[in-house]
C-alpha positions as CSV (number, residue, x, y, z in Angstrom):
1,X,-14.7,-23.5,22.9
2,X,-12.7,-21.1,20.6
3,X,-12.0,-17.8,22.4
4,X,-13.6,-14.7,20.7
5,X,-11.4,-12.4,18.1
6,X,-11.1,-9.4,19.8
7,X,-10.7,-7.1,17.0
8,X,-10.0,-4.0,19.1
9,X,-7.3,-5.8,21.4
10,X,-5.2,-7.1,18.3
11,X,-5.7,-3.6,16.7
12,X,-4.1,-2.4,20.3
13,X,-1.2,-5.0,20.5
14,X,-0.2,-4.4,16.2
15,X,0.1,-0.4,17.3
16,X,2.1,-1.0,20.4
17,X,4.5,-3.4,18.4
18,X,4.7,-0.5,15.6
19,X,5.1,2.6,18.1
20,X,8.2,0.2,19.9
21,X,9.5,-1.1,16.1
22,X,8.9,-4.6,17.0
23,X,7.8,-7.9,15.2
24,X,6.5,-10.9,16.6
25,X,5.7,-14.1,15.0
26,X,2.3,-15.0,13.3
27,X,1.6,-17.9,15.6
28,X,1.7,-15.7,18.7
29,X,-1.3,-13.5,17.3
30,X,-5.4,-13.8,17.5
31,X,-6.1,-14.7,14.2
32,X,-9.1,-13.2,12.1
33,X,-11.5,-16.1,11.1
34,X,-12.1,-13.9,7.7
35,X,-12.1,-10.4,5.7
36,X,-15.0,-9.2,7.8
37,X,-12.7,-9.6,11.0
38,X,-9.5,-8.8,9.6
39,X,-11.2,-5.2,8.7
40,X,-12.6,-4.7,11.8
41,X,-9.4,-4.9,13.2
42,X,-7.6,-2.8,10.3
43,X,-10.7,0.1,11.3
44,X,-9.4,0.2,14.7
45,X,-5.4,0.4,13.9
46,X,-6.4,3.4,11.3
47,X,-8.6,4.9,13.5
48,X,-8.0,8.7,13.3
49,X,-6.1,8.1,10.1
50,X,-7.5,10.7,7.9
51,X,-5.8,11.1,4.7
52,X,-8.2,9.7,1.6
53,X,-5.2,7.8,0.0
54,X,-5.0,3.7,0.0
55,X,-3.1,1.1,-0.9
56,X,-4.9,-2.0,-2.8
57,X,-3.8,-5.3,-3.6
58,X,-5.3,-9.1,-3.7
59,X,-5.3,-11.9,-1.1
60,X,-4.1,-15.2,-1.8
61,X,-7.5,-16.6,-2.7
62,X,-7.9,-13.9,-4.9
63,X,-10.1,-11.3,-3.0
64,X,-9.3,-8.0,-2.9
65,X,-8.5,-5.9,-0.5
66,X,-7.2,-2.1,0.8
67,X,-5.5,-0.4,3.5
68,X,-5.2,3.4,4.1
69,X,-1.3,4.8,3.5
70,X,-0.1,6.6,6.4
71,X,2.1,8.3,6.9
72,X,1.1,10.5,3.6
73,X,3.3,12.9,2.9
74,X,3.7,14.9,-0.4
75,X,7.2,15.6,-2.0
76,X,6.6,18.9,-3.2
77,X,6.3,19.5,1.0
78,X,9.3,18.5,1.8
79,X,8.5,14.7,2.8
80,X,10.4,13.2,4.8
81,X,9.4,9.1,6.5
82,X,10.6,7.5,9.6
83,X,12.8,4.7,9.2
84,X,12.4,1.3,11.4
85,X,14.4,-2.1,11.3
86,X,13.3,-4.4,8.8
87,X,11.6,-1.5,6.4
88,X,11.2,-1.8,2.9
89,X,10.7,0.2,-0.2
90,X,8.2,0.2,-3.7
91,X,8.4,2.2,-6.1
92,X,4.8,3.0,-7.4
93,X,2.7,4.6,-9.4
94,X,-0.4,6.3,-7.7
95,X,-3.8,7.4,-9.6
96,X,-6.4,9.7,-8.5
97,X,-9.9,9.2,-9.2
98,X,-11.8,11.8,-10.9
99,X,-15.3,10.9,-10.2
100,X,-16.9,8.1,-8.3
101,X,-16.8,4.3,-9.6
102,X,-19.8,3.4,-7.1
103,X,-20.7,-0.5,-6.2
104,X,-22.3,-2.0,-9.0
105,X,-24.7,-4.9,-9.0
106,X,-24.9,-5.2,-13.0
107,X,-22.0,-4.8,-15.6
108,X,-18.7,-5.1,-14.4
109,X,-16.5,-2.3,-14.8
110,X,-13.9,-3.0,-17.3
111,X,-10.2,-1.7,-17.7
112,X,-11.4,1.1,-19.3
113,X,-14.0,2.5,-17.2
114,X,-11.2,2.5,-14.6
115,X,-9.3,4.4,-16.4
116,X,-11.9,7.1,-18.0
117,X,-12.5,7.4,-13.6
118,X,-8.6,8.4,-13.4
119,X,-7.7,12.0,-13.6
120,X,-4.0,11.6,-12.8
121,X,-1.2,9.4,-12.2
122,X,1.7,10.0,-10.1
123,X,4.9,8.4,-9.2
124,X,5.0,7.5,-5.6
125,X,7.2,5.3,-2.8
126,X,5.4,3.1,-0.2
127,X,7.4,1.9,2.6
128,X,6.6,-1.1,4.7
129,X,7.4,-2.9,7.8
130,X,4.9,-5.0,9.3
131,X,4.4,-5.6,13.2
132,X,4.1,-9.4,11.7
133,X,7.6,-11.1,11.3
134,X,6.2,-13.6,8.1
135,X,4.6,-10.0,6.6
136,X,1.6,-11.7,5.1
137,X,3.0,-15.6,4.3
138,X,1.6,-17.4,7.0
139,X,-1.6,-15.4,7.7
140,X,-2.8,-12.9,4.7
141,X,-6.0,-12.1,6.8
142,X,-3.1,-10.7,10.3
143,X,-1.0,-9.1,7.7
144,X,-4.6,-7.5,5.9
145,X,-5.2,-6.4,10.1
146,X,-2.0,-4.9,10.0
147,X,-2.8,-2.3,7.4
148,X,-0.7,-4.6,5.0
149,X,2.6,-3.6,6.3
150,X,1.8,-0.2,5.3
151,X,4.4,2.6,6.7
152,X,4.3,5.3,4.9
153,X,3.7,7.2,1.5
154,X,5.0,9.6,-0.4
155,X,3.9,11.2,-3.3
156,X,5.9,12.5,-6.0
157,X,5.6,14.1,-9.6
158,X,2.4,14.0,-12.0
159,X,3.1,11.2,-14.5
160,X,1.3,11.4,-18.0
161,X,-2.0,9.1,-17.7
162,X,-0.9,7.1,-20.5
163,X,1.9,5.4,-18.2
164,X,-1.1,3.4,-16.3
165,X,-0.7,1.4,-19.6
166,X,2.8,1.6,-20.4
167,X,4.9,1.4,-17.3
168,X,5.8,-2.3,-17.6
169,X,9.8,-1.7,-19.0
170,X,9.7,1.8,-18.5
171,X,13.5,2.6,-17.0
172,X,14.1,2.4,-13.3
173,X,16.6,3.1,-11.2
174,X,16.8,3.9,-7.2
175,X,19.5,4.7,-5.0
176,X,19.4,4.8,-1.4
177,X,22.5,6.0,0.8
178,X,24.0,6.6,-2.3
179,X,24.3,3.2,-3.1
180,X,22.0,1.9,-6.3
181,X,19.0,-0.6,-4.8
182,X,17.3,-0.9,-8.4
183,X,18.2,-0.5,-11.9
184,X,16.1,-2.0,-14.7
185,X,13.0,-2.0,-16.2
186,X,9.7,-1.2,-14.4
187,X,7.4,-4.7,-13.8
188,X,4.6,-4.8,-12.4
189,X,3.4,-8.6,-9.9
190,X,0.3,-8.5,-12.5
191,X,2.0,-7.0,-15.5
192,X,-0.9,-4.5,-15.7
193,X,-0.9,-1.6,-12.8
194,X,-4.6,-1.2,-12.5
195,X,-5.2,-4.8,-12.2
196,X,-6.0,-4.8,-8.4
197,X,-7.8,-1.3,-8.6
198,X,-10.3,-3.2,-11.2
199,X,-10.5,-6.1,-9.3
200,X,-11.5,-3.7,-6.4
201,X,-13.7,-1.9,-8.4
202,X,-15.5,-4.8,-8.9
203,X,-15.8,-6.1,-5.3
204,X,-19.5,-6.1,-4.4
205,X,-18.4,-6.2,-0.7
206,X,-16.4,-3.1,-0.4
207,X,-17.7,-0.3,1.7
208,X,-20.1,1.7,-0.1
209,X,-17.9,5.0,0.6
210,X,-14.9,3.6,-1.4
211,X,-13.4,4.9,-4.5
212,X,-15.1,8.1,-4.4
213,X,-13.9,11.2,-6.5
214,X,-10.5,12.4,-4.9
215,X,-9.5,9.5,-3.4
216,X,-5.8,8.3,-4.5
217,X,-4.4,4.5,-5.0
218,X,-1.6,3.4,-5.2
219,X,-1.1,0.2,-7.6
220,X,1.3,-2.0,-6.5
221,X,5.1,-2.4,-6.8
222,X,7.5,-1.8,-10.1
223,X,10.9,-2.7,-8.4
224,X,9.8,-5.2,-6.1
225,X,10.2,-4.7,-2.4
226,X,13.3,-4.4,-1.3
227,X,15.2,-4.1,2.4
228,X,16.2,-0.4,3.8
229,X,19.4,-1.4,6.3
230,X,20.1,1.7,7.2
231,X,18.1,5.5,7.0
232,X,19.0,7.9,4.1
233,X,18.1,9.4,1.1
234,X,15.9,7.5,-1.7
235,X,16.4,8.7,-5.2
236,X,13.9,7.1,-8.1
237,X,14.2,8.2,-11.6
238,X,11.4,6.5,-13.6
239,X,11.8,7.7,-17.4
240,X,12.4,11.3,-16.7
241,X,10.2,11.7,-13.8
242,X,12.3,12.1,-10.6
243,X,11.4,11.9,-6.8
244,X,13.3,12.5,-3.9
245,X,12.7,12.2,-0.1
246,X,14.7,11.2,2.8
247,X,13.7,8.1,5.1
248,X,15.2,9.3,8.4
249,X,15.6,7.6,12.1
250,X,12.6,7.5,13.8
């Protein structure tokens, strides 16, 4: 007889292994049987989390999925991100929704009813370490769990909208420590930034409360993700947009 996923106990054990800046190994988890589980237990690691921003990418098989961004912290407001052992960084660009793209049962929403529903775009960090040593490569439903390695946000300057369609090869560089992480052009997994947010869009199983007017996502990576060894100052300059922030020791 299998034993019953306890969706509130691995939420429990993933926030311990944060708070202490551990990993453990995949096989030494409860797995989720599915989505439905893996969100239950996601619910219960974000619980009190309250900041209407998200992360949203796609699982191995294609479906997609989200995860709220926390910490959130704003640039102009002097972010600033704790750092842990194994972190790593994205550069990103964010979009805010404008008005509500509800679930719909008919017509699919195309590109460009995503983007009429955008009323900015940002450029923005993520930062990740996951309480799961493989991240998401043996067990994309733990990883989903484990708010998909999220670790913070922060959000920089307003882009022009138009960059939603032509960030692929826009110039980017980073520097971290003083030392240069990235430099070349912007790419995108998907080559498209808004291809997961459509994807979601599209999702007839998303919670009916999702991607509601106000609500900011952030599109996937530009640079990659790439290892933080040490704390210190990240420095991205994407075109001519610029954002600053420190990742300090926790």
């Amino acid at each position: 007889m299998t034993e019953t996923f306890d969706p509130r106990g691995l939420a429990a054990r993933l926030h311990s292994l944060r708070q202490a800046g551990r990993q453990e190994e995949t096989g030494t988890f409860a797995l989720p049987a599915d989505l439905h589980q893996a969100m239950e237990a996601q619910n219960f690691l974000a619980d009190g989390i309250s900041s209407n921003a998200w992360k949203v990418t796609v699982s191995p098989e294609g479906q997609a999925v989200t995860a709220p961004l926390y910490p959130y912290a704003e640039a102009a407001s002097g972010a600033s991100i704790p750092w842990y052992p194994g972190m790593k960084f994205e550069t990103e660009i964010a979009v805010r929704l404008g008005k509500d793209l509800p679930i719909r049962t008919g017509t699919a929403y195309s590109r460009a009813d995503v983007v009429e529903a955008i009323s900015a775009a940002y450029l923005g960090a993520e930062l990740l370490v996951s309480a799961v040593r493989e991240s998401g490569s043996v067990s994309f439903l733990l990883f989903t769990s484990d708010r998909l390695g999220n670790s913070g946000y922060v959000l920089g300057p307003k882009l022009d909208k138009s960059l939603v369609d032509t960030a692929g090869g826009t110039p980017l560089k980073v520097t971290h420590a003083g030392r240069t992480i990235y430099d070349g052009p912007a790419q995108h997994p998907k080559g498209d930034v808004l291809t997961w947010l459509v994807d979601y869009a599209n999702d007839g199983l998303r919670p009916g409360t999702s991607l509601k007017a106000g609500a900011l996502i952030t599109t996937g990576t530009l640079s990659g993700a790439i290892e933080l060894p040490e704390p210190g100052e990240i420095d991205i300059l994407f075109g001519d947009a610029r954002l600053s922030f420190p990742v300090s020791k926790a």
